[in-house]
Every structure is written in C-alpha cells, then in structure tokens.
Amino acid sequence: MTKVVTAPRVNSEINKLKTAILHRPGKELERLTPQNLSELLFDDIPWVRRIQEEHDNFAKVLQQNEVQVLYLQNLLEEILKEEDVKEKFIEELLQVNGVTSPKINNYLKEFLKEKSSNEIAEIAIAGLALNEIKIKKSMMGLAEYIYQDSYFYIKPLPNLYFIRDPGAMIDGGLMISSMKTAARKPETLILKYIYKYHEIFRKNNIPWWYDDSYPHSIEGGDVLVLSEKVIAVGCSERTTPQAIEQLAHNLFEKGSSIERILVVQIPINRSYMHLDTVFTMVDINRFVFYPGIKNELRVFSIIKEEKGFSIHQEKDLQTALKNTLNLYTIDIIPTGGLNAITSAREQWNDSTNTLAIAPGVIVTYSRNEISNKIMEKEGIKVIPIEGSELSRGRGGPRCMTMPLLRE
C-alpha cells in the first residue's frame, strides 16, 4: 500500500508542501459531448491527450520540488483489493448514481463483482454506459429506451482532476465535502472510502470535521488554511453559510487547533465559484486577489468561545487578515494589475488560483503572463506550467491539488 511517512496534517497555506493527492485526467473526459457539457459543469471539451501531458508536467514540477505525489485512483484501487470493501463500495456506488431498478441493480452488482479492483476504480471515475454491458431487452426500463447509448448507469466524473474540491485537510483532520451539484456528488464517495479504509488515514486515527451526510454544501476550494489557528472559508456559489457554521461547530468542539474562521462572502457567480478563484495566499504576509470583486466582498469572523462561538462583521478583508494573523503589514497583489479587462481575462483563466509549494514559491498557469510578471516583481518565485487544456475545466494548480502534509 502507498505509504506516507508522517501523519497527514495541514496547518498552513504556504509552508513547504510535502505530500499531495492528484487525479490524472482520463477516460472520463472522453465522455464529454456538446449535449452534456452543461450538466457536467464544463464550458468546452478538452483535448484528452494534451490535458494528460499538461497534468503529467504539473505532477513532475511538484516531484522536482520534493513533493510526494499520490494518485487518487491508485489509492482507491488499493483499498478495493479487500473483497468486503469492494462489495460495499459497489453497493454505494450504484446507490449514489441512482440505480433504483431492482433487476438492473442486481445485474450490475454481479457484473461489477467480477471486475478487478483496477477496473472498478476506473469505472467509478470514468463511468459505465448502457452500450458497455449486455442488458437483456426484458430488463430495460423507460430510461434505457429514451436515452439509449448515451445512458450512464454510473456517471463519469470529469471534474475529478480538480481534487481540491471533494475534501480538505484542516489541522490534523479531514473535511469531506458535501458537494453542491449532482454531477460532483459521487466524488466524495471515493474520498470517503479512502478515508475509512486506507491506512494513510486509518492507522493515524484522522478525525473528520465534515462529510456528505450534512445537507448543506461546502467544497474544498472555499477553504484556505491561513495559519495553525485561522482558516478562511468562502461563502460562495458552492458553499452555504449553514455549512460554514456546522464546520465551525465541529472544528471548535472536536479538538482542532482552529480558533477563528474568516468568512469571505463573494458574489454568487460561476466565474467565482470558490474563494480560491479570487483569493489565495502566496507568502507569509502576501496574498493574490482579483480586484474586480473588491466592492462586493463582505467579511465576517466566527470566533471560538468558551461555550459555542460568536460572529461579527469585519471592516474589510485586508484589516481582517492583519488582525487575525497578527501581521504588521499585508500586501494584496492584484491579478492583472490595474487594467480591468486584463484582470478579468486572466481571472477567467485562473490567475488567482495559485498553489504555494513553499513560502513565496507558487505554481501558476504560464498563460497568465501579466499576473505572473506582477507577482515576480513583488518577489514571488513563479513556476509556470502549461494549462491551455487544463484550464478548460475552470480550475488552476490549487484546484488540482489536495495537500495531505505541509511542514
């Protein structure tokens, strides 16, 4: 089994990244068509071979910088080698995909039980279509007749290479997301099984702070671990205030080191679906920010009390960061500079979605040339990667990385 020498723990957004989970884009992207793009949350169809080359280069950059790269699909394959885990997983996989016909359900269970752990892991991510199995005509329901070859019993997960969203390590525990959209809900089943059965989590007795059993949505792209005691959470298109309150309760009551949550309310807009699409931390006192939403932000603090917590509104984001992180100065670096058109164009291509692999060292897309130059002038070391195809899914280097361990 894959091993991580030190127990997973993330107490910083910028400290040296030691171990991270990635998902290499695969066959699931070949399922995208002009007809299902909107349902599967894509704006365009990526070129699969090129997107894999770009992702492989991204992983290589991390490894060259001494980051241990783990692949989600490999972790899933490893736990599915245990027959009882495999059987439970198949049952829940069919359930989360809405297979309700008893005849079809039983047929698919038997069909999948014959598959190897590698094959099950691939099917869970790439999907299983009607034309890939031999269903007798007598078993077919109305959906099979209507949708025919485009009908998926197990739906593909093309967004999974944005592995940040299904979960996040906070302190020494794991937050498993409750995803906003139906297209992404099965992603958390995979992470939940890895959490329950892989020794990385099991042997280290990793607590959980949230999971998909809660009704209110929260996603990992909205969670930034600013320090040992402070996290920022975006109240966004994908994360609700009710979920943030529940997360606060769980963190405060279940023994985490977190004492304050900065809640950053951003516009409800697909362009800014998560906090990390408009705001990321790049150094001890430096942050990258999309200035186009400056006048629309509201910031609140949820503060741990002896019993429960209190909530109050902050003056603005910069003041809140200085006060909560005990910093004398804060530098907010605007992506795209002061040119509103450049800033908006580069934000769309994830200029703000930077991944810090050490203090003042970040991975970004090379296509965001103006933002990258501005950050370099500010003394940030920028490691650019190609992302012409990766960016078609609406996410950047931070979205593609789930840190398990930082120094």
mmCIF file of C-alpha atoms in Angstrom:
data_model
loop_
_atom_site.group_PDB
_atom_site.id
_atom_site.type_symbol
_atom_site.label_atom_id
_atom_site.label_comp_id
_atom_site.label_asym_id
_atom_site.label_seq_id
_atom_site.Cartn_x
_atom_site.Cartn_y
_atom_site.Cartn_z
ATOM 1 C CA MET A 1 0.000 0.000 0.000
ATOM 2 C CA THR A 2 1.015 3.599 -0.597
ATOM 3 C CA LYS A 3 2.770 4.999 2.475
ATOM 4 C CA VAL A 4 3.030 8.499 3.906
ATOM 5 C CA VAL A 5 5.829 8.618 6.485
ATOM 6 C CA THR A 6 4.265 11.353 8.642
ATOM 7 C CA ALA A 7 0.581 11.557 9.590
ATOM 8 C CA PRO A 8 -1.402 13.922 7.323
ATOM 9 C CA ARG A 9 -1.611 17.455 8.719
ATOM 10 C CA VAL A 10 -2.090 20.887 7.144
ATOM 11 C CA ASN A 11 -1.671 23.967 9.366
ATOM 12 C CA SER A 12 -0.633 26.383 6.649
ATOM 13 C CA GLU A 13 -1.473 27.507 3.144
ATOM 14 C CA ILE A 14 2.154 28.255 2.247
ATOM 15 C CA ASN A 15 4.565 26.065 4.259
ATOM 16 C CA LYS A 16 6.623 23.569 2.268
ATOM 17 C CA LEU A 17 4.310 21.070 0.614
ATOM 18 C CA LYS A 18 5.420 17.513 1.390
ATOM 19 C CA THR A 19 2.604 15.208 0.201
ATOM 20 C CA ALA A 20 -0.404 15.805 -2.058
ATOM 21 C CA ILE A 21 -3.129 13.821 -3.797
ATOM 22 C CA LEU A 22 -3.724 14.400 -7.516
ATOM 23 C CA HIS A 23 -6.043 12.807 -10.060
ATOM 24 C CA ARG A 24 -4.702 12.348 -13.586
ATOM 25 C CA PRO A 25 -7.449 13.176 -16.119
ATOM 26 C CA GLY A 26 -8.544 10.090 -18.008
ATOM 27 C CA LYS A 27 -11.323 8.332 -19.879
ATOM 28 C CA GLU A 28 -13.993 10.312 -18.007
ATOM 29 C CA LEU A 29 -13.135 13.347 -20.168
ATOM 30 C CA GLU A 30 -13.802 11.305 -23.312
ATOM 31 C CA ARG A 31 -17.438 11.135 -22.170
ATOM 32 C CA LEU A 32 -17.943 14.888 -22.596
ATOM 33 C CA THR A 33 -20.166 15.871 -25.530
ATOM 34 C CA PRO A 34 -21.724 19.172 -26.604
ATOM 35 C CA GLN A 35 -25.018 17.796 -25.256
ATOM 36 C CA ASN A 36 -23.830 17.045 -21.698
ATOM 37 C CA LEU A 37 -21.279 19.846 -21.170
ATOM 38 C CA SER A 38 -23.595 21.990 -19.063
ATOM 39 C CA GLU A 39 -24.745 19.079 -16.892
ATOM 40 C CA LEU A 40 -21.120 18.058 -16.261
ATOM 41 C CA LEU A 41 -20.065 21.680 -15.480
ATOM 42 C CA PHE A 42 -17.742 22.208 -18.455
ATOM 43 C CA ASP A 43 -17.695 25.122 -20.896
ATOM 44 C CA ASP A 44 -15.691 23.295 -23.561
ATOM 45 C CA ILE A 45 -14.359 19.858 -24.500
ATOM 46 C CA PRO A 46 -10.664 19.372 -23.629
ATOM 47 C CA TRP A 47 -8.213 17.524 -25.868
ATOM 48 C CA VAL A 48 -7.615 14.465 -23.696
ATOM 49 C CA ARG A 49 -4.081 13.535 -24.767
ATOM 50 C CA ARG A 50 -2.865 17.097 -24.341
ATOM 51 C CA ILE A 51 -4.604 17.600 -20.994
ATOM 52 C CA GLN A 52 -2.868 14.442 -19.725
ATOM 53 C CA GLU A 53 0.506 15.749 -20.940
ATOM 54 C CA GLU A 54 -0.108 19.059 -19.151
ATOM 55 C CA HIS A 55 -1.163 17.270 -15.963
ATOM 56 C CA ASP A 56 1.862 14.946 -16.107
ATOM 57 C CA ASN A 57 4.097 18.002 -16.388
ATOM 58 C CA PHE A 58 2.343 19.573 -13.380
ATOM 59 C CA ALA A 59 2.965 16.401 -11.329
ATOM 60 C CA LYS A 60 6.610 16.393 -12.488
ATOM 61 C CA VAL A 61 7.054 20.000 -11.306
ATOM 62 C CA LEU A 62 5.733 19.028 -7.866
ATOM 63 C CA GLN A 63 8.012 15.986 -7.678
ATOM 64 C CA GLN A 64 11.033 18.063 -8.750
ATOM 65 C CA ASN A 65 10.227 20.269 -5.768
ATOM 66 C CA GLU A 66 10.283 17.289 -3.373
ATOM 67 C CA VAL A 67 6.519 16.789 -3.161
ATOM 68 C CA GLN A 68 5.341 13.191 -2.780
ATOM 69 C CA VAL A 69 2.556 12.809 -5.354
ATOM 70 C CA LEU A 70 -0.187 10.262 -4.651
ATOM 71 C CA TYR A 71 -2.865 9.460 -7.218
ATOM 72 C CA LEU A 72 -6.466 9.136 -6.079
ATOM 73 C CA GLN A 73 -7.227 6.267 -8.447
ATOM 74 C CA ASN A 74 -4.271 4.257 -7.113
ATOM 75 C CA LEU A 75 -5.411 4.784 -3.505
ATOM 76 C CA LEU A 76 -8.912 3.598 -4.451
ATOM 77 C CA GLU A 77 -7.522 0.526 -6.246
ATOM 78 C CA GLU A 78 -5.508 -0.421 -3.160
ATOM 79 C CA ILE A 79 -8.490 -0.497 -0.791
ATOM 80 C CA LEU A 80 -10.727 -2.320 -3.315
ATOM 81 C CA LYS A 81 -8.417 -5.324 -3.188
ATOM 82 C CA GLU A 82 -10.234 -6.258 0.021
ATOM 83 C CA GLU A 83 -13.353 -8.130 -1.119
ATOM 84 C CA ASP A 84 -15.649 -6.882 1.631
ATOM 85 C CA VAL A 85 -14.657 -3.238 0.930
ATOM 86 C CA LYS A 86 -15.146 -3.816 -2.797
ATOM 87 C CA GLU A 87 -18.623 -5.251 -2.224
ATOM 88 C CA LYS A 88 -19.706 -2.346 -0.007
ATOM 89 C CA PHE A 89 -18.268 0.175 -2.446
ATOM 90 C CA ILE A 90 -20.147 -1.320 -5.413
ATOM 91 C CA GLU A 91 -23.392 -1.161 -3.474
ATOM 92 C CA GLU A 92 -22.916 2.500 -2.514
ATOM 93 C CA LEU A 93 -21.631 3.406 -5.981
ATOM 94 C CA LEU A 94 -24.872 2.177 -7.558
ATOM 95 C CA GLN A 95 -26.898 3.905 -4.864
ATOM 96 C CA VAL A 96 -25.217 7.319 -5.305
ATOM 97 C CA ASN A 97 -25.730 7.027 -9.077
ATOM 98 C CA GLY A 98 -29.449 6.491 -8.627
ATOM 99 C CA VAL A 99 -29.770 2.912 -9.893
ATOM 100 C CA THR A 100 -33.203 2.089 -8.475
ATOM 101 C CA SER A 101 -34.482 -0.789 -10.614
ATOM 102 C CA PRO A 102 -34.026 -3.980 -8.527
ATOM 103 C CA LYS A 103 -33.382 -6.077 -11.651
ATOM 104 C CA ILE A 104 -30.750 -3.714 -13.053
ATOM 105 C CA ASN A 105 -29.217 -3.175 -9.616
ATOM 106 C CA ASN A 106 -28.721 -6.912 -9.039
ATOM 107 C CA TYR A 107 -27.396 -7.398 -12.575
ATOM 108 C CA LEU A 108 -24.878 -4.566 -12.210
ATOM 109 C CA LYS A 109 -23.740 -5.818 -8.787
ATOM 110 C CA GLU A 110 -22.900 -9.223 -10.242
ATOM 111 C CA PHE A 111 -21.310 -7.621 -13.320
ATOM 112 C CA LEU A 112 -19.062 -5.387 -11.184
ATOM 113 C CA LYS A 113 -18.130 -8.088 -8.666
ATOM 114 C CA GLU A 114 -16.367 -9.943 -11.481
ATOM 115 C CA LYS A 115 -14.161 -6.928 -12.202
ATOM 116 C CA SER A 116 -10.711 -6.394 -10.694
ATOM 117 C CA SER A 117 -10.013 -3.579 -8.224
ATOM 118 C CA ASN A 118 -8.290 -1.646 -11.043
ATOM 119 C CA GLU A 119 -11.346 -1.981 -13.284
ATOM 120 C CA ILE A 120 -13.773 -0.958 -10.531
ATOM 121 C CA ALA A 121 -11.693 2.127 -9.726
ATOM 122 C CA GLU A 122 -11.689 3.127 -13.395
ATOM 123 C CA ILE A 123 -15.441 2.556 -13.784
ATOM 124 C CA ALA A 124 -16.172 4.586 -10.636
ATOM 125 C CA ILE A 125 -14.388 7.562 -12.229
ATOM 126 C CA ALA A 126 -14.896 7.076 -15.989
ATOM 127 C CA GLY A 127 -18.469 5.803 -15.734
ATOM 128 C CA LEU A 128 -20.385 2.847 -17.135
ATOM 129 C CA ALA A 129 -22.703 3.291 -20.139
ATOM 130 C CA LEU A 130 -25.579 1.162 -21.365
ATOM 131 C CA ASN A 131 -23.664 0.182 -24.520
ATOM 132 C CA GLU A 132 -20.812 -1.259 -22.424
ATOM 133 C CA ILE A 133 -22.848 -4.026 -20.820
ATOM 134 C CA LYS A 134 -25.222 -6.632 -22.193
ATOM 135 C CA ILE A 135 -28.615 -5.854 -20.713
ATOM 136 C CA LYS A 136 -31.453 -8.110 -21.869
ATOM 137 C CA LYS A 137 -34.303 -6.270 -23.542
ATOM 138 C CA SER A 138 -36.706 -7.670 -20.935
ATOM 139 C CA MET A 139 -34.742 -5.840 -18.208
ATOM 140 C CA MET A 140 -34.718 -2.459 -19.926
ATOM 141 C CA GLY A 141 -36.744 0.372 -18.447
ATOM 142 C CA LEU A 142 -38.022 3.612 -19.949
ATOM 143 C CA ALA A 143 -34.727 5.447 -19.369
ATOM 144 C CA GLU A 144 -32.803 2.873 -21.434
ATOM 145 C CA TYR A 145 -35.247 3.254 -24.331
ATOM 146 C CA ILE A 146 -35.242 7.058 -24.224
ATOM 147 C CA TYR A 147 -31.537 7.786 -23.690
ATOM 148 C CA GLN A 148 -30.171 4.661 -25.438
ATOM 149 C CA ASP A 149 -26.366 4.653 -25.851
ATOM 150 C CA SER A 150 -25.946 7.970 -24.008
ATOM 151 C CA TYR A 151 -27.416 6.453 -20.815
ATOM 152 C CA PHE A 152 -24.935 6.027 -17.956
ATOM 153 C CA TYR A 153 -25.632 3.676 -15.053
ATOM 154 C CA ILE A 154 -22.507 5.062 -13.395
ATOM 155 C CA LYS A 155 -21.909 8.660 -14.381
ATOM 156 C CA PRO A 156 -18.438 9.891 -15.401
ATOM 157 C CA LEU A 157 -16.598 12.325 -13.125
ATOM 158 C CA PRO A 158 -14.736 14.715 -15.479
ATOM 159 C CA ASN A 159 -14.295 17.336 -12.728
ATOM 160 C CA LEU A 160 -12.331 14.964 -10.500
ATOM 161 C CA TYR A 161 -8.945 16.282 -11.598
ATOM 162 C CA PHE A 162 -9.899 19.311 -9.504
ATOM 163 C CA ILE A 163 -9.252 17.131 -6.485
ATOM 164 C CA ARG A 164 -9.180 20.090 -4.061
ATOM 165 C CA ASP A 165 -12.984 20.284 -4.001
ATOM 166 C CA PRO A 166 -14.124 16.890 -2.604
ATOM 167 C CA GLY A 167 -12.142 17.386 0.591
ATOM 168 C CA ALA A 168 -9.507 19.293 2.531
ATOM 169 C CA MET A 169 -7.102 18.582 5.358
ATOM 170 C CA ILE A 170 -7.573 21.128 8.154
ATOM 171 C CA ASP A 171 -5.121 20.783 11.022
ATOM 172 C CA GLY A 172 -4.886 17.014 11.653
ATOM 173 C CA GLY A 173 -8.368 16.159 10.393
ATOM 174 C CA LEU A 174 -10.200 15.739 7.097
ATOM 175 C CA MET A 175 -13.181 17.702 5.829
ATOM 176 C CA ILE A 176 -15.085 15.611 3.306
ATOM 177 C CA SER A 177 -17.191 17.984 1.241
ATOM 178 C CA SER A 178 -20.920 17.959 0.696
ATOM 179 C CA MET A 179 -20.947 18.874 -2.986
ATOM 180 C CA LYS A 180 -23.361 21.445 -4.366
ATOM 181 C CA THR A 181 -24.034 19.892 -7.787
ATOM 182 C CA ALA A 182 -25.341 16.445 -8.639
ATOM 183 C CA ALA A 183 -22.524 15.926 -11.166
ATOM 184 C CA ARG A 184 -19.901 16.012 -8.388
ATOM 185 C CA LYS A 185 -21.633 14.222 -5.516
ATOM 186 C CA PRO A 186 -20.146 10.763 -6.351
ATOM 187 C CA GLU A 187 -16.620 12.209 -5.958
ATOM 188 C CA THR A 188 -16.985 12.337 -2.194
ATOM 189 C CA LEU A 189 -17.920 8.646 -2.050
ATOM 190 C CA ILE A 190 -14.443 7.816 -3.387
ATOM 191 C CA LEU A 191 -12.718 10.056 -0.853
ATOM 192 C CA LYS A 192 -14.902 8.750 1.970
ATOM 193 C CA TYR A 193 -13.886 5.156 1.225
ATOM 194 C CA ILE A 194 -10.198 6.081 1.067
ATOM 195 C CA TYR A 195 -10.609 7.883 4.412
ATOM 196 C CA LYS A 196 -12.345 4.889 6.018
ATOM 197 C CA TYR A 197 -10.181 2.090 4.655
ATOM 198 C CA HIS A 198 -6.762 3.322 3.502
ATOM 199 C CA GLU A 199 -4.014 3.032 6.096
ATOM 200 C CA ILE A 200 -2.858 6.620 5.429
ATOM 201 C CA PHE A 201 -5.931 7.753 7.349
ATOM 202 C CA ARG A 202 -6.919 4.642 9.298
ATOM 203 C CA LYS A 203 -3.618 3.965 11.035
ATOM 204 C CA ASN A 204 -3.262 7.635 12.017
ATOM 205 C CA ASN A 205 -6.754 7.914 13.558
ATOM 206 C CA ILE A 206 -7.500 11.018 11.472
ATOM 207 C CA PRO A 207 -10.674 12.764 12.729
ATOM 208 C CA TRP A 208 -13.245 14.121 10.297
ATOM 209 C CA TRP A 209 -14.650 17.647 10.503
ATOM 210 C CA TYR A 210 -17.487 17.348 7.961
ATOM 211 C CA ASP A 211 -18.873 14.869 5.454
ATOM 212 C CA ASP A 212 -21.504 14.452 2.768
ATOM 213 C CA SER A 213 -24.183 13.344 5.235
ATOM 214 C CA TYR A 214 -24.757 17.014 6.103
ATOM 215 C CA PRO A 215 -27.473 18.621 3.948
ATOM 216 C CA HIS A 216 -25.701 21.943 3.387
ATOM 217 C CA SER A 217 -22.981 22.188 0.758
ATOM 218 C CA ILE A 218 -19.355 23.116 1.331
ATOM 219 C CA GLU A 219 -16.454 22.474 -1.061
ATOM 220 C CA GLY A 220 -12.687 22.354 -0.583
ATOM 221 C CA GLY A 221 -11.961 25.212 -2.989
ATOM 222 C CA ASP A 222 -13.593 27.533 -0.474
ATOM 223 C CA VAL A 223 -11.278 26.521 2.390
ATOM 224 C CA LEU A 224 -7.890 28.191 2.945
ATOM 225 C CA VAL A 225 -5.756 27.212 5.962
ATOM 226 C CA LEU A 226 -4.163 30.570 6.796
ATOM 227 C CA SER A 227 -2.383 29.527 9.997
ATOM 228 C CA GLU A 228 -2.453 26.993 12.807
ATOM 229 C CA LYS A 229 -5.406 28.825 14.389
ATOM 230 C CA VAL A 230 -7.157 30.565 11.474
ATOM 231 C CA ILE A 231 -8.883 29.366 8.313
ATOM 232 C CA ALA A 232 -10.727 31.363 5.679
ATOM 233 C CA VAL A 233 -13.902 29.934 4.148
ATOM 234 C CA GLY A 234 -15.657 31.376 1.129
ATOM 235 C CA CYS A 235 -19.419 31.826 1.279
ATOM 236 C CA SER A 236 -19.942 31.278 -2.416
ATOM 237 C CA GLU A 237 -21.923 29.682 -5.203
ATOM 238 C CA ARG A 238 -20.919 26.270 -3.795
ATOM 239 C CA THR A 239 -20.647 26.832 -0.019
ATOM 240 C CA THR A 240 -23.545 27.887 2.207
ATOM 241 C CA PRO A 241 -23.486 29.852 5.484
ATOM 242 C CA GLN A 242 -25.213 26.939 7.252
ATOM 243 C CA ALA A 243 -22.382 24.582 6.230
ATOM 244 C CA ILE A 244 -19.754 27.058 7.446
ATOM 245 C CA GLU A 245 -21.451 27.288 10.851
ATOM 246 C CA GLN A 246 -21.608 23.493 11.118
ATOM 247 C CA LEU A 247 -17.932 23.225 10.179
ATOM 248 C CA ALA A 248 -17.096 25.849 12.824
ATOM 249 C CA HIS A 249 -19.030 23.894 15.455
ATOM 250 C CA ASN A 250 -17.244 20.652 14.530
ATOM 251 C CA LEU A 251 -13.773 22.223 14.488
ATOM 252 C CA PHE A 252 -14.281 24.008 17.784
ATOM 253 C CA GLU A 253 -15.928 21.086 19.587
ATOM 254 C CA LYS A 254 -13.871 18.164 18.266
ATOM 255 C CA GLY A 255 -10.409 19.294 19.279
ATOM 256 C CA SER A 256 -8.887 21.054 16.269
ATOM 257 C CA SER A 257 -6.383 23.889 16.742
ATOM 258 C CA ILE A 258 -8.662 26.322 14.847
ATOM 259 C CA GLU A 259 -9.938 29.250 16.905
ATOM 260 C CA ARG A 260 -11.229 31.620 14.230
ATOM 261 C CA ILE A 261 -12.852 31.330 10.799
ATOM 262 C CA LEU A 262 -12.765 34.287 8.418
ATOM 263 C CA VAL A 263 -15.885 34.023 6.285
ATOM 264 C CA VAL A 264 -15.412 35.794 2.952
ATOM 265 C CA GLN A 265 -18.697 36.380 1.154
ATOM 266 C CA ILE A 266 -18.057 36.533 -2.610
ATOM 267 C CA PRO A 267 -20.504 37.114 -5.484
ATOM 268 C CA ILE A 268 -22.699 34.150 -6.452
ATOM 269 C CA ASN A 269 -21.302 33.689 -9.929
ATOM 270 C CA ARG A 270 -19.815 30.780 -11.915
ATOM 271 C CA SER A 271 -16.737 32.922 -12.641
ATOM 272 C CA TYR A 272 -16.030 32.973 -8.897
ATOM 273 C CA MET A 273 -17.367 29.564 -7.910
ATOM 274 C CA HIS A 274 -14.909 29.191 -4.990
ATOM 275 C CA LEU A 275 -12.875 31.550 -2.822
ATOM 276 C CA ASP A 276 -9.626 30.276 -4.339
ATOM 277 C CA THR A 277 -10.698 31.551 -7.774
ATOM 278 C CA VAL A 278 -10.434 35.127 -6.472
ATOM 279 C CA PHE A 279 -8.053 34.942 -3.487
ATOM 280 C CA THR A 280 -5.043 32.821 -2.490
ATOM 281 C CA MET A 281 -2.118 33.122 -0.088
ATOM 282 C CA VAL A 282 1.369 33.190 -1.627
ATOM 283 C CA ASP A 283 3.686 34.190 1.245
ATOM 284 C CA ILE A 284 3.679 34.936 4.977
ATOM 285 C CA ASN A 285 2.025 38.328 4.502
ATOM 286 C CA ARG A 286 1.199 38.378 0.781
ATOM 287 C CA PHE A 287 -1.990 37.412 -0.989
ATOM 288 C CA VAL A 288 -3.152 37.357 -4.601
ATOM 289 C CA PHE A 289 -6.592 38.874 -5.155
ATOM 290 C CA TYR A 290 -8.911 39.551 -8.092
ATOM 291 C CA PRO A 291 -9.719 43.290 -7.739
ATOM 292 C CA GLY A 292 -12.896 43.102 -9.823
ATOM 293 C CA ILE A 293 -14.942 41.999 -6.794
ATOM 294 C CA LYS A 294 -13.378 44.274 -4.167
ATOM 295 C CA ASN A 295 -16.541 46.347 -3.686
ATOM 296 C CA GLU A 296 -18.784 43.280 -3.421
ATOM 297 C CA LEU A 297 -16.956 41.492 -0.581
ATOM 298 C CA ARG A 298 -18.201 41.160 2.959
ATOM 299 C CA VAL A 299 -16.064 39.567 5.663
ATOM 300 C CA PHE A 300 -17.180 38.051 8.968
ATOM 301 C CA SER A 301 -15.348 36.322 11.810
ATOM 302 C CA ILE A 302 -16.597 33.227 13.611
ATOM 303 C CA ILE A 303 -14.680 33.163 16.890
ATOM 304 C CA LYS A 304 -14.401 30.219 19.278
ATOM 305 C CA GLU A 305 -15.784 30.996 22.759
ATOM 306 C CA GLU A 306 -15.776 29.029 25.991
ATOM 307 C CA LYS A 307 -19.250 27.871 25.034
ATOM 308 C CA GLY A 308 -20.006 27.885 21.306
ATOM 309 C CA PHE A 309 -18.872 30.802 19.137
ATOM 310 C CA SER A 310 -19.586 34.438 18.338
ATOM 311 C CA ILE A 311 -19.950 36.137 14.941
ATOM 312 C CA HIS A 312 -19.067 39.689 13.968
ATOM 313 C CA GLN A 313 -18.571 41.615 10.746
ATOM 314 C CA GLU A 314 -15.071 42.809 9.819
ATOM 315 C CA LYS A 315 -14.220 46.201 8.319
ATOM 316 C CA ASP A 316 -12.626 44.700 5.203
ATOM 317 C CA LEU A 317 -10.523 41.730 4.106
ATOM 318 C CA GLN A 318 -7.126 43.400 4.478
ATOM 319 C CA THR A 319 -7.831 44.611 8.024
ATOM 320 C CA ALA A 320 -9.244 41.219 8.995
ATOM 321 C CA LEU A 321 -6.133 39.422 7.721
ATOM 322 C CA LYS A 322 -3.767 41.764 9.584
ATOM 323 C CA ASN A 323 -5.650 41.424 12.864
ATOM 324 C CA THR A 324 -6.313 37.693 12.801
ATOM 325 C CA LEU A 325 -2.831 36.690 11.601
ATOM 326 C CA ASN A 326 -1.056 39.252 13.832
ATOM 327 C CA LEU A 327 0.816 40.775 10.904
ATOM 328 C CA TYR A 328 2.241 44.297 10.848
ATOM 329 C CA THR A 329 1.718 44.686 7.099
ATOM 330 C CA ILE A 330 -0.310 42.895 4.440
ATOM 331 C CA ASP A 331 0.405 43.029 0.705
ATOM 332 C CA ILE A 332 -2.557 42.376 -1.581
ATOM 333 C CA ILE A 333 -1.292 41.686 -5.121
ATOM 334 C CA PRO A 334 -3.963 42.391 -7.786
ATOM 335 C CA THR A 335 -4.075 39.831 -10.610
ATOM 336 C CA GLY A 336 -3.890 41.540 -13.968
ATOM 337 C CA GLY A 337 -2.746 44.763 -12.320
ATOM 338 C CA LEU A 338 -4.937 47.842 -12.581
ATOM 339 C CA ASN A 339 -6.280 47.016 -16.049
ATOM 340 C CA ALA A 340 -9.857 45.814 -15.543
ATOM 341 C CA ILE A 341 -10.024 43.942 -18.868
ATOM 342 C CA THR A 342 -6.707 42.124 -18.382
ATOM 343 C CA SER A 343 -7.610 41.339 -14.797
ATOM 344 C CA ALA A 344 -10.977 39.827 -15.794
ATOM 345 C CA ARG A 345 -9.473 37.821 -18.667
ATOM 346 C CA GLU A 346 -6.718 36.346 -16.523
ATOM 347 C CA GLN A 347 -9.058 35.643 -13.606
ATOM 348 C CA TRP A 348 -11.175 33.576 -16.011
ATOM 349 C CA ASN A 349 -8.008 31.601 -16.761
ATOM 350 C CA ASP A 350 -7.298 31.036 -13.059
ATOM 351 C CA SER A 351 -4.561 33.610 -12.470
ATOM 352 C CA THR A 352 -5.687 33.810 -8.824
ATOM 353 C CA ASN A 353 -5.748 30.051 -8.334
ATOM 354 C CA THR A 354 -2.103 29.763 -7.308
ATOM 355 C CA LEU A 355 -0.584 26.804 -5.474
ATOM 356 C CA ALA A 356 2.042 27.711 -2.877
ATOM 357 C CA ILE A 357 4.595 24.898 -2.529
ATOM 358 C CA ALA A 358 6.750 26.934 -0.102
ATOM 359 C CA PRO A 359 6.624 30.487 1.285
ATOM 360 C CA GLY A 360 6.878 32.837 -1.685
ATOM 361 C CA VAL A 361 7.067 29.978 -4.226
ATOM 362 C CA ILE A 362 3.972 29.280 -6.328
ATOM 363 C CA VAL A 363 2.836 27.214 -9.314
ATOM 364 C CA THR A 364 0.639 29.056 -11.835
ATOM 365 C CA TYR A 365 -0.512 28.772 -15.448
ATOM 366 C CA SER A 366 2.004 30.291 -17.884
ATOM 367 C CA ARG A 367 -0.813 31.816 -19.964
ATOM 368 C CA ASN A 368 -1.497 34.454 -17.269
ATOM 369 C CA GLU A 369 1.534 36.468 -18.304
ATOM 370 C CA ILE A 370 0.608 39.858 -16.803
ATOM 371 C CA SER A 371 -0.339 38.473 -13.381
ATOM 372 C CA ASN A 372 2.797 36.317 -13.300
ATOM 373 C CA LYS A 373 5.024 39.313 -14.108
ATOM 374 C CA ILE A 374 3.366 41.366 -11.370
ATOM 375 C CA MET A 375 3.963 38.596 -8.818
ATOM 376 C CA GLU A 376 7.586 38.221 -9.897
ATOM 377 C CA LYS A 377 8.108 41.979 -9.455
ATOM 378 C CA GLU A 378 6.734 41.556 -5.930
ATOM 379 C CA GLY A 379 9.471 38.996 -5.223
ATOM 380 C CA ILE A 380 7.342 35.869 -5.604
ATOM 381 C CA LYS A 381 9.039 32.935 -7.323
ATOM 382 C CA VAL A 382 6.627 31.842 -10.055
ATOM 383 C CA ILE A 383 6.862 28.316 -11.526
ATOM 384 C CA PRO A 384 4.712 28.419 -14.683
ATOM 385 C CA ILE A 385 3.050 25.345 -16.179
ATOM 386 C CA GLU A 386 1.158 24.934 -19.442
ATOM 387 C CA GLY A 387 -2.582 24.861 -18.892
ATOM 388 C CA SER A 388 -4.343 25.536 -22.196
ATOM 389 C CA GLU A 389 -6.366 22.323 -21.857
ATOM 390 C CA LEU A 390 -6.357 22.004 -18.055
ATOM 391 C CA SER A 391 -7.948 25.442 -17.701
ATOM 392 C CA ARG A 392 -10.950 24.460 -19.861
ATOM 393 C CA GLY A 393 -12.427 22.782 -16.787
ATOM 394 C CA ARG A 394 -12.392 26.112 -14.882
ATOM 395 C CA GLY A 395 -9.664 25.493 -12.323
ATOM 396 C CA GLY A 396 -5.962 26.086 -11.724
ATOM 397 C CA PRO A 397 -2.985 24.499 -9.919
ATOM 398 C CA ARG A 398 -4.538 24.927 -6.452
ATOM 399 C CA CYS A 399 -7.762 23.273 -7.613
ATOM 400 C CA MET A 400 -5.772 20.308 -8.933
ATOM 401 C CA THR A 401 -4.028 19.591 -5.624
ATOM 402 C CA MET A 402 -5.234 18.197 -2.315
ATOM 403 C CA PRO A 403 -2.398 18.740 0.201
ATOM 404 C CA LEU A 404 -2.079 15.979 2.781
ATOM 405 C CA LEU A 405 1.030 17.211 4.517
ATOM 406 C CA ARG A 406 2.848 20.525 4.868
ATOM 407 C CA GLU A 407 5.826 21.274 7.093
#
